[in-house]
Coordinates of C-alpha atoms in Angstrom, one line a residue:
Chain A
M1 CA -29.0 22.8 23.4
S2 CA -25.2 23.3 23.5
H3 CA -23.4 23.9 20.3
T4 CA -20.2 22.3 21.5
F5 CA -19.5 18.6 21.6
L6 CA -16.9 17.4 24.2
E7 CA -15.4 13.9 24.1
E8 CA -13.9 13.0 27.5
L9 CA -12.6 9.5 26.7
H10 CA -9.2 9.9 28.4
K11 CA -8.8 11.1 32.0
G12 CA -7.6 14.7 32.0
F13 CA -7.9 15.2 28.3
A14 CA -10.8 16.2 26.1
Q15 CA -11.5 17.1 22.5
Q16 CA -14.0 19.8 21.7
H17 CA -15.9 20.3 18.4
T18 CA -18.1 23.2 17.5
I19 CA -21.3 21.9 16.1
E20 CA -22.4 23.6 12.9
G21 CA -26.1 24.1 12.5
K22 CA -28.6 21.6 13.7
T23 CA -27.5 18.2 15.3
L24 CA -28.7 15.7 12.7
V25 CA -29.1 12.7 15.0
D26 CA -29.3 12.7 18.8
E27 CA -31.0 9.5 19.8
R28 CA -30.7 6.7 22.3
S29 CA -31.0 3.4 20.5
E30 CA -31.5 0.0 22.2
F31 CA -27.7 -0.2 22.5
Q32 CA -26.2 3.2 22.8
H33 CA -26.5 7.0 22.4
I34 CA -26.1 8.0 18.7
M35 CA -25.2 11.5 17.5
I36 CA -24.4 12.8 14.0
F37 CA -23.5 16.4 13.4
D38 CA -21.4 18.7 11.2
A39 CA -18.2 20.2 12.7
P40 CA -16.3 22.9 10.7
A41 CA -12.9 21.4 11.4
V42 CA -13.5 17.8 10.6
G43 CA -16.6 17.4 8.5
R44 CA -19.6 15.2 9.5
V45 CA -19.1 13.3 12.7
L46 CA -20.6 10.1 14.1
V47 CA -20.5 9.8 17.9
L48 CA -21.5 6.7 19.9
D49 CA -21.8 7.0 23.7
Q50 CA -20.0 10.4 23.6
I51 CA -17.0 9.0 21.7
V52 CA -16.1 10.0 18.2
Q53 CA -16.3 7.0 15.9
L54 CA -15.9 8.6 12.5
T55 CA -15.4 12.0 10.8
T56 CA -15.8 12.3 7.0
R57 CA -12.5 14.1 6.8
D58 CA -10.3 11.5 8.5
E59 CA -12.0 8.2 8.3
C60 CA -9.7 7.2 5.4
G61 CA -6.9 6.7 7.8
Y62 CA -9.0 4.1 9.6
S63 CA -11.2 2.3 7.0
E64 CA -8.7 2.1 4.3
M65 CA -6.1 0.6 6.6
L66 CA -8.5 -2.1 7.9
A67 CA -9.4 -3.2 4.4
H68 CA -6.4 -2.6 2.1
L69 CA -3.5 -3.5 4.5
P70 CA -4.6 -7.1 4.7
Y71 CA -5.9 -7.2 1.1
F72 CA -2.6 -6.0 -0.5
E73 CA -0.5 -8.1 1.9
L74 CA -2.3 -11.2 0.6
K75 CA -2.3 -10.0 -3.0
A76 CA 1.5 -9.3 -2.9
K77 CA 1.8 -13.0 -1.8
G78 CA -0.3 -14.2 -4.7
I79 CA -3.5 -14.6 -2.8
T80 CA -6.7 -12.9 -4.1
A81 CA -9.1 -12.3 -1.2
S82 CA -12.7 -12.9 -2.1
R83 CA -14.6 -12.8 1.2
G84 CA -14.3 -10.3 4.0
L85 CA -16.1 -9.8 7.3
I86 CA -16.6 -6.6 9.2
I87 CA -17.5 -6.9 12.8
G88 CA -19.4 -3.7 13.6
G89 CA -18.8 -1.1 10.9
G90 CA -22.5 0.0 10.6
D91 CA -21.5 3.3 9.2
G92 CA -20.4 1.5 6.0
A93 CA -17.0 3.2 5.7
V94 CA -14.9 0.0 5.9
A95 CA -17.4 -1.8 3.7
E96 CA -16.9 0.8 1.0
E97 CA -13.2 0.1 1.0
F98 CA -13.6 -3.7 0.8
L99 CA -16.0 -3.3 -2.1
K100 CA -13.5 -1.3 -4.1
H101 CA -11.9 -4.7 -4.9
S102 CA -14.0 -6.5 -7.5
S103 CA -12.5 -9.8 -6.3
M104 CA -14.4 -9.4 -3.1
S105 CA -17.5 -11.3 -4.1
V106 CA -19.1 -11.2 -0.7
V107 CA -18.5 -8.7 2.2
D108 CA -20.4 -9.6 5.3
M109 CA -21.1 -6.9 8.0
A110 CA -22.2 -8.0 11.4
E111 CA -23.6 -4.8 13.1
I112 CA -25.6 -5.0 16.3
D113 CA -27.4 -1.7 16.1
P114 CA -29.8 -1.2 13.2
K115 CA -30.2 2.5 14.2
V116 CA -26.5 3.1 13.4
I117 CA -27.1 1.6 9.9
E118 CA -30.3 3.5 9.4
H119 CA -28.8 6.9 10.3
S120 CA -25.5 6.2 8.5
K121 CA -27.4 5.4 5.3
E122 CA -29.1 8.7 5.5
Y123 CA -26.4 11.0 6.8
L124 CA -23.0 9.5 6.2
K125 CA -23.1 9.0 2.4
E126 CA -19.7 10.8 2.1
A127 CA -18.2 7.9 4.2
H128 CA -20.0 4.8 2.8
K129 CA -20.6 6.2 -0.7
G130 CA -23.6 4.0 -1.3
A131 CA -22.0 0.8 -0.1
F132 CA -25.3 -0.3 1.3
D133 CA -26.8 -0.5 -2.2
N134 CA -24.0 -2.8 -3.4
S135 CA -25.4 -6.4 -3.8
R136 CA -22.0 -7.8 -2.7
L137 CA -22.5 -6.4 0.8
K138 CA -24.5 -8.7 3.1
V139 CA -25.7 -6.8 6.2
H140 CA -26.4 -8.9 9.3
V141 CA -28.1 -7.1 12.1
T142 CA -26.6 -9.1 14.9
D143 CA -24.0 -9.4 17.5
G144 CA -20.6 -9.8 15.8
A145 CA -19.4 -12.1 18.6
A146 CA -22.3 -14.4 17.9
F147 CA -22.2 -14.2 14.1
I148 CA -18.5 -15.3 14.1
C149 CA -19.5 -18.5 15.9
E150 CA -22.1 -19.6 13.4
P151 CA -21.3 -22.8 11.5
S152 CA -21.3 -20.9 8.2
S153 CA -18.6 -18.7 9.5
I154 CA -16.0 -21.4 10.1
G155 CA -13.0 -21.1 7.8
A156 CA -15.0 -18.7 5.7
F157 CA -13.0 -15.4 5.5
D158 CA -9.9 -14.1 3.9
I159 CA -10.0 -11.0 5.9
I160 CA -11.8 -10.1 9.2
A161 CA -11.9 -6.5 10.3
A162 CA -13.0 -5.8 13.8
D163 CA -14.2 -2.3 13.5
R164 CA -15.0 -2.2 17.1
P165 CA -15.3 0.8 19.4
D166 CA -13.5 1.1 22.7
P167 CA -14.1 -1.8 25.2
V168 CA -17.1 -0.2 26.9
G169 CA -20.9 -0.9 26.5
P170 CA -22.1 -3.5 23.9
A171 CA -18.6 -3.8 22.5
K172 CA -17.1 -5.5 25.6
V173 CA -17.6 -9.0 24.1
L174 CA -15.4 -8.0 21.2
F175 CA -12.4 -7.9 23.6
A176 CA -12.9 -11.3 25.2
D177 CA -10.8 -14.4 24.7
E178 CA -13.8 -16.3 23.3
F179 CA -14.2 -13.7 20.6
Y180 CA -10.5 -14.0 19.5
S181 CA -10.8 -17.8 19.5
S182 CA -13.9 -17.6 17.2
V183 CA -12.2 -15.1 14.9
S184 CA -9.3 -17.5 14.6
K185 CA -11.6 -20.4 13.5
A186 CA -13.5 -18.1 11.1
L187 CA -10.4 -17.3 9.0
K188 CA -9.3 -19.3 6.0
P189 CA -5.9 -20.9 6.5
H190 CA -4.1 -17.8 4.9
G191 CA -6.6 -15.3 6.4
I192 CA -5.7 -12.2 8.4
A193 CA -7.7 -10.4 11.1
L194 CA -7.3 -6.8 12.2
F195 CA -8.6 -5.3 15.4
Q196 CA -9.1 -1.7 16.4
T197 CA -6.9 -1.5 19.6
G198 CA -7.1 2.1 20.7
V199 CA -4.6 5.0 20.9
P200 CA -1.6 3.7 22.9
H201 CA -0.5 7.1 24.0
F202 CA -3.6 7.3 26.1
Q203 CA -4.7 3.7 26.2
Q204 CA -1.6 1.7 26.9
S205 CA -3.3 -1.2 28.6
E206 CA -5.6 -1.8 25.6
L207 CA -2.6 -2.7 23.5
A208 CA -0.7 -4.4 26.3
E209 CA -3.7 -6.6 27.1
T210 CA -4.8 -7.4 23.6
L211 CA -1.5 -8.9 22.4
P212 CA -1.3 -11.7 24.9
Q213 CA -5.0 -12.5 24.3
L214 CA -4.3 -12.7 20.5
G215 CA -1.3 -14.8 21.2
R216 CA -3.4 -17.5 22.9
A217 CA -5.7 -17.7 19.9
F218 CA -3.5 -17.3 16.8
R219 CA -0.1 -18.4 15.5
H220 CA 1.1 -14.9 14.4
V221 CA 0.2 -11.6 16.0
G222 CA 1.5 -8.1 15.7
V223 CA 0.8 -4.4 15.7
V224 CA 0.5 -1.8 12.9
V225 CA -0.3 1.9 13.3
S226 CA -2.3 4.4 11.5
V227 CA -3.0 8.1 12.2
V228 CA -6.6 9.3 12.5
P229 CA -6.7 12.9 13.8
T230 CA -10.0 12.6 15.7
Y231 CA -8.9 9.4 17.5
V232 CA -6.8 11.9 19.3
G233 CA -3.6 10.8 20.8
G234 CA -1.3 10.3 17.8
F235 CA -0.9 6.7 16.6
M236 CA -3.9 4.4 16.5
A237 CA -2.9 0.8 17.0
L238 CA -4.4 -2.0 14.9
T239 CA -3.5 -5.4 16.2
W240 CA -3.4 -8.2 13.6
A241 CA -3.5 -11.9 13.9
S242 CA -3.3 -14.9 11.6
N243 CA -2.6 -18.6 11.5
G244 CA -0.9 -18.6 8.1
T245 CA 0.1 -15.3 6.4
K246 CA 1.9 -12.7 8.5
L247 CA 1.1 -9.1 8.0
G248 CA 4.2 -7.1 7.1
D249 CA 6.6 -9.4 5.5
A250 CA 5.5 -9.1 1.9
P251 CA 8.2 -7.5 -0.3
F252 CA 7.6 -3.8 -0.7
D253 CA 7.8 -4.0 -4.5
A254 CA 5.1 -6.7 -4.6
V255 CA 2.8 -4.5 -2.5
A256 CA 3.5 -1.5 -4.6
K257 CA 2.8 -3.5 -7.8
A258 CA -0.4 -5.0 -6.5
Y259 CA -1.7 -1.6 -5.4
Q260 CA -0.9 0.0 -8.7
A261 CA -2.4 -2.9 -10.7
S262 CA -5.6 -2.7 -8.7
G263 CA -6.3 0.8 -9.9
I264 CA -8.3 1.7 -6.7
K265 CA -8.4 5.2 -5.5
T266 CA -7.4 5.9 -1.9
D267 CA -7.0 9.0 0.2
Y268 CA -4.7 7.6 2.8
Y269 CA -3.3 4.2 1.9
N270 CA -0.5 3.6 -0.6
A271 CA 2.4 1.2 -0.7
D272 CA 4.8 3.5 1.3
I273 CA 2.1 3.8 4.0
H274 CA 1.7 0.0 4.0
R275 CA 5.3 -0.4 4.9
A276 CA 5.4 2.6 7.2
S277 CA 2.5 1.2 9.3
M278 CA 4.8 -1.5 10.5
A279 CA 7.3 1.0 12.0
L280 CA 6.6 1.5 15.7
P281 CA 8.2 4.2 17.8
N282 CA 10.4 2.9 20.6
W283 CA 8.0 3.9 23.4
M284 CA 5.3 1.7 21.8
K285 CA 7.6 -1.3 21.4
R286 CA 8.2 -1.1 25.1
L287 CA 4.5 -1.4 25.8
M288 CA 4.4 -4.8 24.1
P289 CA 4.8 -7.9 26.2
G290 CA 8.1 -9.8 25.8
Chain B
M1 CA -8.4 30.3 38.7
S2 CA -9.7 27.8 36.2
H3 CA -8.3 24.3 36.4
T4 CA -8.7 23.6 32.8
F5 CA -6.5 24.7 29.9
L6 CA -8.2 25.0 26.5
E7 CA -6.2 25.3 23.3
E8 CA -8.2 26.8 20.4
L9 CA -5.6 26.8 17.7
H10 CA -7.9 25.5 15.0
K11 CA -11.3 26.9 14.1
G12 CA -14.0 24.7 15.4
F13 CA -11.7 22.4 17.3
A14 CA -10.1 22.6 20.8
Q15 CA -8.1 20.4 23.1
Q16 CA -8.7 20.6 26.8
H17 CA -6.3 19.6 29.6
T18 CA -7.1 19.3 33.2
I19 CA -4.5 21.2 35.2
E20 CA -3.2 19.2 38.2
G21 CA -2.2 21.2 41.2
K22 CA -0.9 24.7 41.0
T23 CA 0.0 26.3 37.6
L24 CA 3.8 26.5 37.8
V25 CA 4.3 29.5 35.4
D26 CA 1.7 31.9 34.2
E27 CA 3.5 35.0 33.1
R28 CA 3.6 37.5 30.2
S29 CA 7.1 38.0 29.0
E30 CA 8.3 40.7 26.7
F31 CA 7.4 38.4 23.8
Q32 CA 4.6 36.2 24.7
H33 CA 2.4 34.6 27.4
I34 CA 4.1 31.6 29.0
M35 CA 2.4 28.9 31.0
I36 CA 3.8 25.7 32.5
F37 CA 1.6 23.2 34.3
D38 CA 1.1 19.5 35.0
A39 CA -1.7 17.6 33.3
P40 CA -2.5 14.1 34.2
A41 CA -2.9 12.8 30.7
V42 CA 0.3 14.2 29.1
G43 CA 2.8 15.1 31.8
R44 CA 4.3 18.6 32.2
V45 CA 3.1 21.1 29.6
L46 CA 4.7 24.2 28.1
V47 CA 2.2 26.6 26.6
L48 CA 3.1 29.8 24.6
D49 CA 0.3 32.3 23.7
Q50 CA -2.3 29.6 24.6
I51 CA -0.7 27.0 22.2
V52 CA 0.8 23.8 23.5
Q53 CA 4.5 23.7 22.6
L54 CA 5.7 20.7 24.5
T55 CA 4.6 18.0 26.8
T56 CA 7.1 15.8 28.6
R57 CA 5.2 12.6 27.5
D58 CA 5.3 13.2 23.8
E59 CA 8.1 15.7 23.0
C60 CA 10.2 12.8 21.8
G61 CA 8.2 12.6 18.6
Y62 CA 9.2 16.1 17.9
S63 CA 12.7 16.8 19.3
E64 CA 14.2 13.4 18.3
M65 CA 13.0 13.8 14.8
L66 CA 14.4 17.3 14.3
A67 CA 17.8 16.1 15.5
H68 CA 18.3 12.5 14.6
L69 CA 16.6 12.4 11.2
P70 CA 19.2 14.7 9.6
Y71 CA 22.0 13.4 11.8
F72 CA 21.6 9.8 10.8
E73 CA 20.8 10.7 7.2
L74 CA 24.2 12.4 7.0
K75 CA 25.9 9.6 9.0
A76 CA 24.5 6.9 6.7
K77 CA 26.2 8.8 3.8
G78 CA 29.5 9.0 5.6
I79 CA 29.2 12.5 6.9
T80 CA 29.6 13.1 10.6
A81 CA 27.8 16.3 11.7
S82 CA 29.7 18.4 14.2
R83 CA 27.7 21.6 14.4
G84 CA 24.0 22.2 14.8
L85 CA 21.8 25.2 15.2
I86 CA 18.4 25.3 16.8
I87 CA 16.3 28.3 15.9
G88 CA 14.0 28.8 18.9
G89 CA 14.0 25.7 21.1
G90 CA 14.4 27.6 24.4
D91 CA 12.9 24.6 26.3
G92 CA 16.1 22.7 25.6
A93 CA 14.4 19.5 24.4
V94 CA 15.9 19.5 20.8
A95 CA 19.3 20.6 22.3
E96 CA 19.3 17.5 24.5
E97 CA 18.9 15.3 21.4
F98 CA 21.7 17.0 19.4
L99 CA 24.0 16.7 22.5
K100 CA 23.5 12.9 22.6
H101 CA 25.9 12.8 19.7
S102 CA 29.5 13.3 21.0
S103 CA 30.5 14.3 17.4
M104 CA 28.4 17.5 17.8
S105 CA 31.2 19.7 19.2
V106 CA 29.0 22.9 19.2
V107 CA 25.2 23.2 19.3
D108 CA 24.0 26.8 19.0
M109 CA 20.6 27.8 20.2
A110 CA 19.1 31.1 19.1
E111 CA 16.1 31.7 21.4
I112 CA 14.5 35.1 21.5
D113 CA 12.8 34.9 24.9
P114 CA 15.1 34.6 28.0
K115 CA 12.0 33.9 30.1
V116 CA 11.3 30.6 28.2
I117 CA 14.9 29.5 28.9
E118 CA 14.7 30.6 32.5
H119 CA 11.5 28.7 33.3
S120 CA 12.4 25.7 31.2
K121 CA 15.7 25.4 33.1
E122 CA 13.7 25.2 36.3
Y123 CA 10.5 23.3 35.4
L124 CA 11.3 21.2 32.3
K125 CA 14.3 19.2 33.4
E126 CA 12.5 16.0 32.2
A127 CA 12.6 17.5 28.6
H128 CA 16.1 19.0 28.5
K129 CA 17.7 16.7 31.0
G130 CA 20.3 19.3 32.0
A131 CA 21.3 20.3 28.4
F132 CA 21.8 23.8 29.6
D133 CA 24.7 22.7 31.8
N134 CA 26.5 21.1 28.8
S135 CA 29.4 23.2 27.7
R136 CA 28.8 22.2 24.1
L137 CA 25.6 24.1 24.1
K138 CA 25.9 27.8 23.2
V139 CA 22.8 29.7 24.1
H140 CA 22.2 33.0 22.2
V141 CA 19.4 35.1 23.5
T142 CA 18.5 36.7 20.2
D143 CA 16.1 36.6 17.3
G144 CA 16.9 33.5 15.3
A145 CA 16.2 35.3 12.0
A146 CA 18.9 37.8 12.9
F147 CA 21.4 35.2 14.3
I148 CA 21.3 33.3 11.1
C149 CA 22.4 36.4 9.1
E150 CA 25.5 37.0 11.2
P151 CA 28.8 36.6 9.2
S152 CA 29.9 33.8 11.6
S153 CA 26.8 31.8 10.6
I154 CA 27.6 31.7 6.9
G155 CA 28.3 28.1 5.8
A156 CA 28.6 27.1 9.5
F157 CA 26.1 24.3 10.1
D158 CA 25.6 20.7 9.3
I159 CA 22.1 20.7 10.6
I160 CA 19.7 23.6 11.3
A161 CA 16.5 22.8 13.2
A162 CA 13.8 25.5 13.0
D163 CA 12.0 24.7 16.3
R164 CA 9.5 27.4 15.5
P165 CA 6.0 27.8 16.8
D166 CA 3.0 28.5 14.5
P167 CA 3.3 31.6 12.3
V168 CA 1.9 34.0 14.8
G169 CA 3.5 36.6 17.1
P170 CA 7.3 36.9 17.3
A171 CA 7.7 33.8 15.1
K172 CA 6.3 35.3 12.0
V173 CA 9.8 36.2 10.7
L174 CA 10.6 32.5 10.8
F175 CA 8.2 31.9 7.9
A176 CA 9.5 34.7 5.6
D177 CA 11.4 34.3 2.3
E178 CA 14.4 36.2 3.8
F179 CA 14.6 33.7 6.6
Y180 CA 14.8 30.7 4.3
S181 CA 17.4 32.4 2.1
S182 CA 19.5 33.0 5.2
V183 CA 19.2 29.4 6.4
S184 CA 20.3 28.3 3.0
K185 CA 23.5 30.3 3.2
A186 CA 24.1 29.2 6.8
L187 CA 24.3 25.5 5.8
K188 CA 27.5 23.7 5.0
P189 CA 27.4 22.4 1.4
H190 CA 26.1 19.0 2.6
G191 CA 23.9 20.5 5.4
I192 CA 20.2 19.8 6.0
A193 CA 17.6 22.2 7.5
L194 CA 14.3 21.1 9.0
F195 CA 11.3 23.3 9.7
Q196 CA 8.3 22.8 11.9
T197 CA 5.4 23.1 9.5
G198 CA 2.3 22.5 11.4
V199 CA -0.4 19.8 11.3
P200 CA -1.6 19.6 7.7
H201 CA -5.0 18.1 8.7
F202 CA -5.9 21.4 10.3
Q203 CA -3.2 23.7 8.7
Q204 CA -3.2 22.8 5.1
S205 CA -2.0 26.2 3.9
E206 CA 1.1 26.2 6.2
L207 CA 2.4 23.2 4.3
A208 CA 1.2 24.3 0.9
E209 CA 2.8 27.7 1.3
T210 CA 6.1 26.7 2.9
L211 CA 7.2 24.3 0.1
P212 CA 7.3 26.9 -2.7
Q213 CA 9.1 29.3 -0.4
L214 CA 11.7 26.7 0.3
G215 CA 11.9 25.8 -3.4
R216 CA 13.0 29.4 -4.1
A217 CA 15.9 29.2 -1.5
F218 CA 17.2 25.6 -1.7
R219 CA 18.0 23.0 -4.3
H220 CA 16.2 20.1 -2.7
V221 CA 13.0 20.3 -0.5
G222 CA 10.6 17.8 0.8
V223 CA 8.3 16.8 3.7
V224 CA 8.6 14.2 6.4
V225 CA 6.0 13.4 9.1
S226 CA 6.1 12.7 12.7
V227 CA 3.3 12.1 15.2
V228 CA 3.1 14.2 18.4
P229 CA -0.2 13.6 20.2
T230 CA -0.6 17.1 21.6
Y231 CA 0.1 18.7 18.3
V232 CA -3.4 17.5 17.8
G233 CA -4.4 16.6 14.2
G234 CA -2.5 13.5 13.4
F235 CA 0.6 13.9 11.3
M236 CA 2.9 16.8 12.0
A237 CA 4.8 18.0 8.9
L238 CA 8.5 18.8 9.0
T239 CA 9.6 20.3 5.8
W240 CA 13.3 19.9 5.0
A241 CA 15.6 21.7 2.6
S242 CA 19.2 21.4 1.5
N243 CA 21.6 22.3 -1.3
G244 CA 23.5 19.0 -1.3
T245 CA 22.3 16.0 0.7
K246 CA 18.7 15.0 0.2
L247 CA 16.8 13.8 3.3
G248 CA 15.3 10.3 2.7
D249 CA 17.5 8.6 0.0
A250 CA 20.1 7.1 2.4
P251 CA 19.9 3.3 2.2
F252 CA 17.8 1.8 5.1
D253 CA 20.6 -0.6 6.1
A254 CA 23.1 2.3 6.4
V255 CA 20.7 4.3 8.6
A256 CA 20.0 1.3 10.8
K257 CA 23.7 0.6 11.1
A258 CA 24.5 4.2 12.0
Y259 CA 21.8 4.3 14.6
Q260 CA 22.9 1.1 16.2
A261 CA 26.6 2.1 16.2
S262 CA 25.8 5.4 17.8
G263 CA 24.5 3.7 20.9
I264 CA 22.2 6.6 21.7
K265 CA 18.9 6.0 23.5
T266 CA 15.7 7.3 22.0
D267 CA 12.0 7.0 22.9
Y268 CA 10.6 7.6 19.4
Y269 CA 13.2 7.5 16.7
N270 CA 14.6 4.3 15.2
A271 CA 15.7 3.3 11.7
D272 CA 12.2 2.0 10.8
I273 CA 10.7 5.3 11.9
H274 CA 13.4 7.2 9.9
R275 CA 12.1 5.5 6.7
A276 CA 8.5 5.6 7.7
S277 CA 8.6 9.4 8.2
M278 CA 9.0 9.7 4.4
A279 CA 5.7 7.9 3.7
L280 CA 3.0 10.4 3.2
P281 CA -0.7 9.6 2.9
N282 CA -2.3 10.4 -0.5
W283 CA -4.3 13.3 0.9
M284 CA -1.2 15.0 2.1
K285 CA 0.6 14.5 -1.2
R286 CA -2.3 16.3 -2.9
L287 CA -1.7 19.3 -0.8
M288 CA 1.8 19.7 -2.2
P289 CA 2.3 22.0 -5.1
G290 CA 3.2 20.5 -8.4

C-alpha cells in the first residue's frame, strides 16, 4: 500500500499528502469510495472518491462560514434562526457549528451515505465534536435533493447549507435547476441558502454556471469567499441565494455585536471575516455573468 | 526528463504540476537553481530552489498587494508616494505594479541574481509586461540587505516591498534583525514596508517570529493577508511595519476614491480587497505574540 495520497481534481495540478501510520478507512460504500487517514501537515483527512472533503486543521474555514455567515447576517437584522438544514455534511462538522447556537432548536441533516456518517462518528470527533449525540440534530439518511422536496420541508428553514462535494458522482443532482428551485421553496421568507461552489481559480465554470441557475430560482443571489487550504486553489466560492434577506448588507457593527453577544467560540469566523468574505478580487468578479 | 514538477516545501505536503512542453529554463546560477516552465493549470511558472515563486495566473494576488496596499493607504491619507524599493523581485512583477503609478518617479530593485532578471526578461513578459524597459525602474544587481544600508538609501523610500522568498539559501539575511533595522532607517518618516512572511497554515513560526523582530525595529507593525493559489496553504501573510503611517486605518471611502481616481487596472486589488486584507481568521490571530 502506498503511503502517499494524491488528489488530481484539477487538470495538470495535484496535491499530495503523506499518510501517517495506518489508513483508518479505505472502503467502497454503495455511493463512493471513502478514505480517512492522518497526514502530518493537515491533521485527519476525509476523502471521497479521491477528493479531499475535510481536514481537521482547516475545516473551520468551511463549516464555520456555512453556518455562521447566514446566522449572524440574520441575527444582525433582528432575526433569530431556529431551524437549519444541511444537505450532505455527513462528517458532522457543519452540524457542530449550527448547534453552537442554542436558538437552533432543530438542525436537519440529509446525508445520502450512511457509511460516511458511521466512519465520521468514529474517526472525525475532532471535526464534529460529538454533534451526533446532540438531540437537536436530526439525521436523515436520504438524498438531500429528495428530502428538500418533502411537504414538511416547504417553508421550513431559516438557513440551508448545501455542504455538497464537486459536481461528480452522487452529488450531481445537487447542481441541477430542480434542486435550486426546491431549496428556494424550502426557505422561510427571510431564509438564506449557501452552496459550496468550488475553487474558482481552477473551477471557473462551476461559479459561472451556478449563478445564473440560482438567479432563475431566487430573488437575490451572490458570492462570498472563504479560504480552506486543502481545497487547494486559493479562494473557495460559496454562492448564496435568498428571497428576502440579502447576505452581506447587514451593518458591520450589528454583525460584530451579534457575534460578541453570542459568546460562541470560533477558529475562523469573526465579524471582520464576515465582512471580508464579501470582497472579491477583480478576476473573480469578471467570471460572474453580467 | 520528468514532466512533473513537485514542490515539497512543507513536511508531509506537496504540490505537483504537469509541465507542458519543454522546460524553458533549468539552470543552476551562482545563487540558486532556476526553473521556468509552462503548466496547464497555472500558466508560466518561475521556480527557485524547487519552490514556486510566481505563476502568471496568480501573481496578481502577490505583486499587486505588495505595491498597491501601501500606495493607496498613503494616498488615502493625502500622501503621494514617489519612490519605491523592491528587495528581490527580479521577475519584475512587483516593479510592474509600482510603475502603474505615474507619481512613482523612481522604483529601485535590488536583486542579487542577474540570471533571474535575464531569464525573466525573456520568459516572464506576461508578469513584468516590459517593466525592465521603463526608465523609471533602476535595477541594482546586488544583495538587498547591503543595498538598504547604503548612505543613499537612508530615509529615501515611501514604500519598501520585501519580495523575498522563504528563509532559506541566499534569502536568509532578509529575515535578520539587522535587515529590519536597515529597512526602518531607509523609510521616509511616513513610509511603509511590507515583507513576504509565508503561509501561516504551514509556516506558523515564520509569522510568529517575524512580528517580534519587526517590533524591535519599527514603531508600528501588523499583518495583512492575501490569497495566492500556488503559495499553497490558503492565506499568505504579509507583515508590514512603519514608523509613521499605519497600514489599515485609512477610511474605506478614501481608499476607494484614491483607487478609482488613479485609473489603474488591477486583476486582484480593489478597495474592498484592501479592507478585507486586514481581516484575520481567529486561528491566525492566536499565532501572533501578545
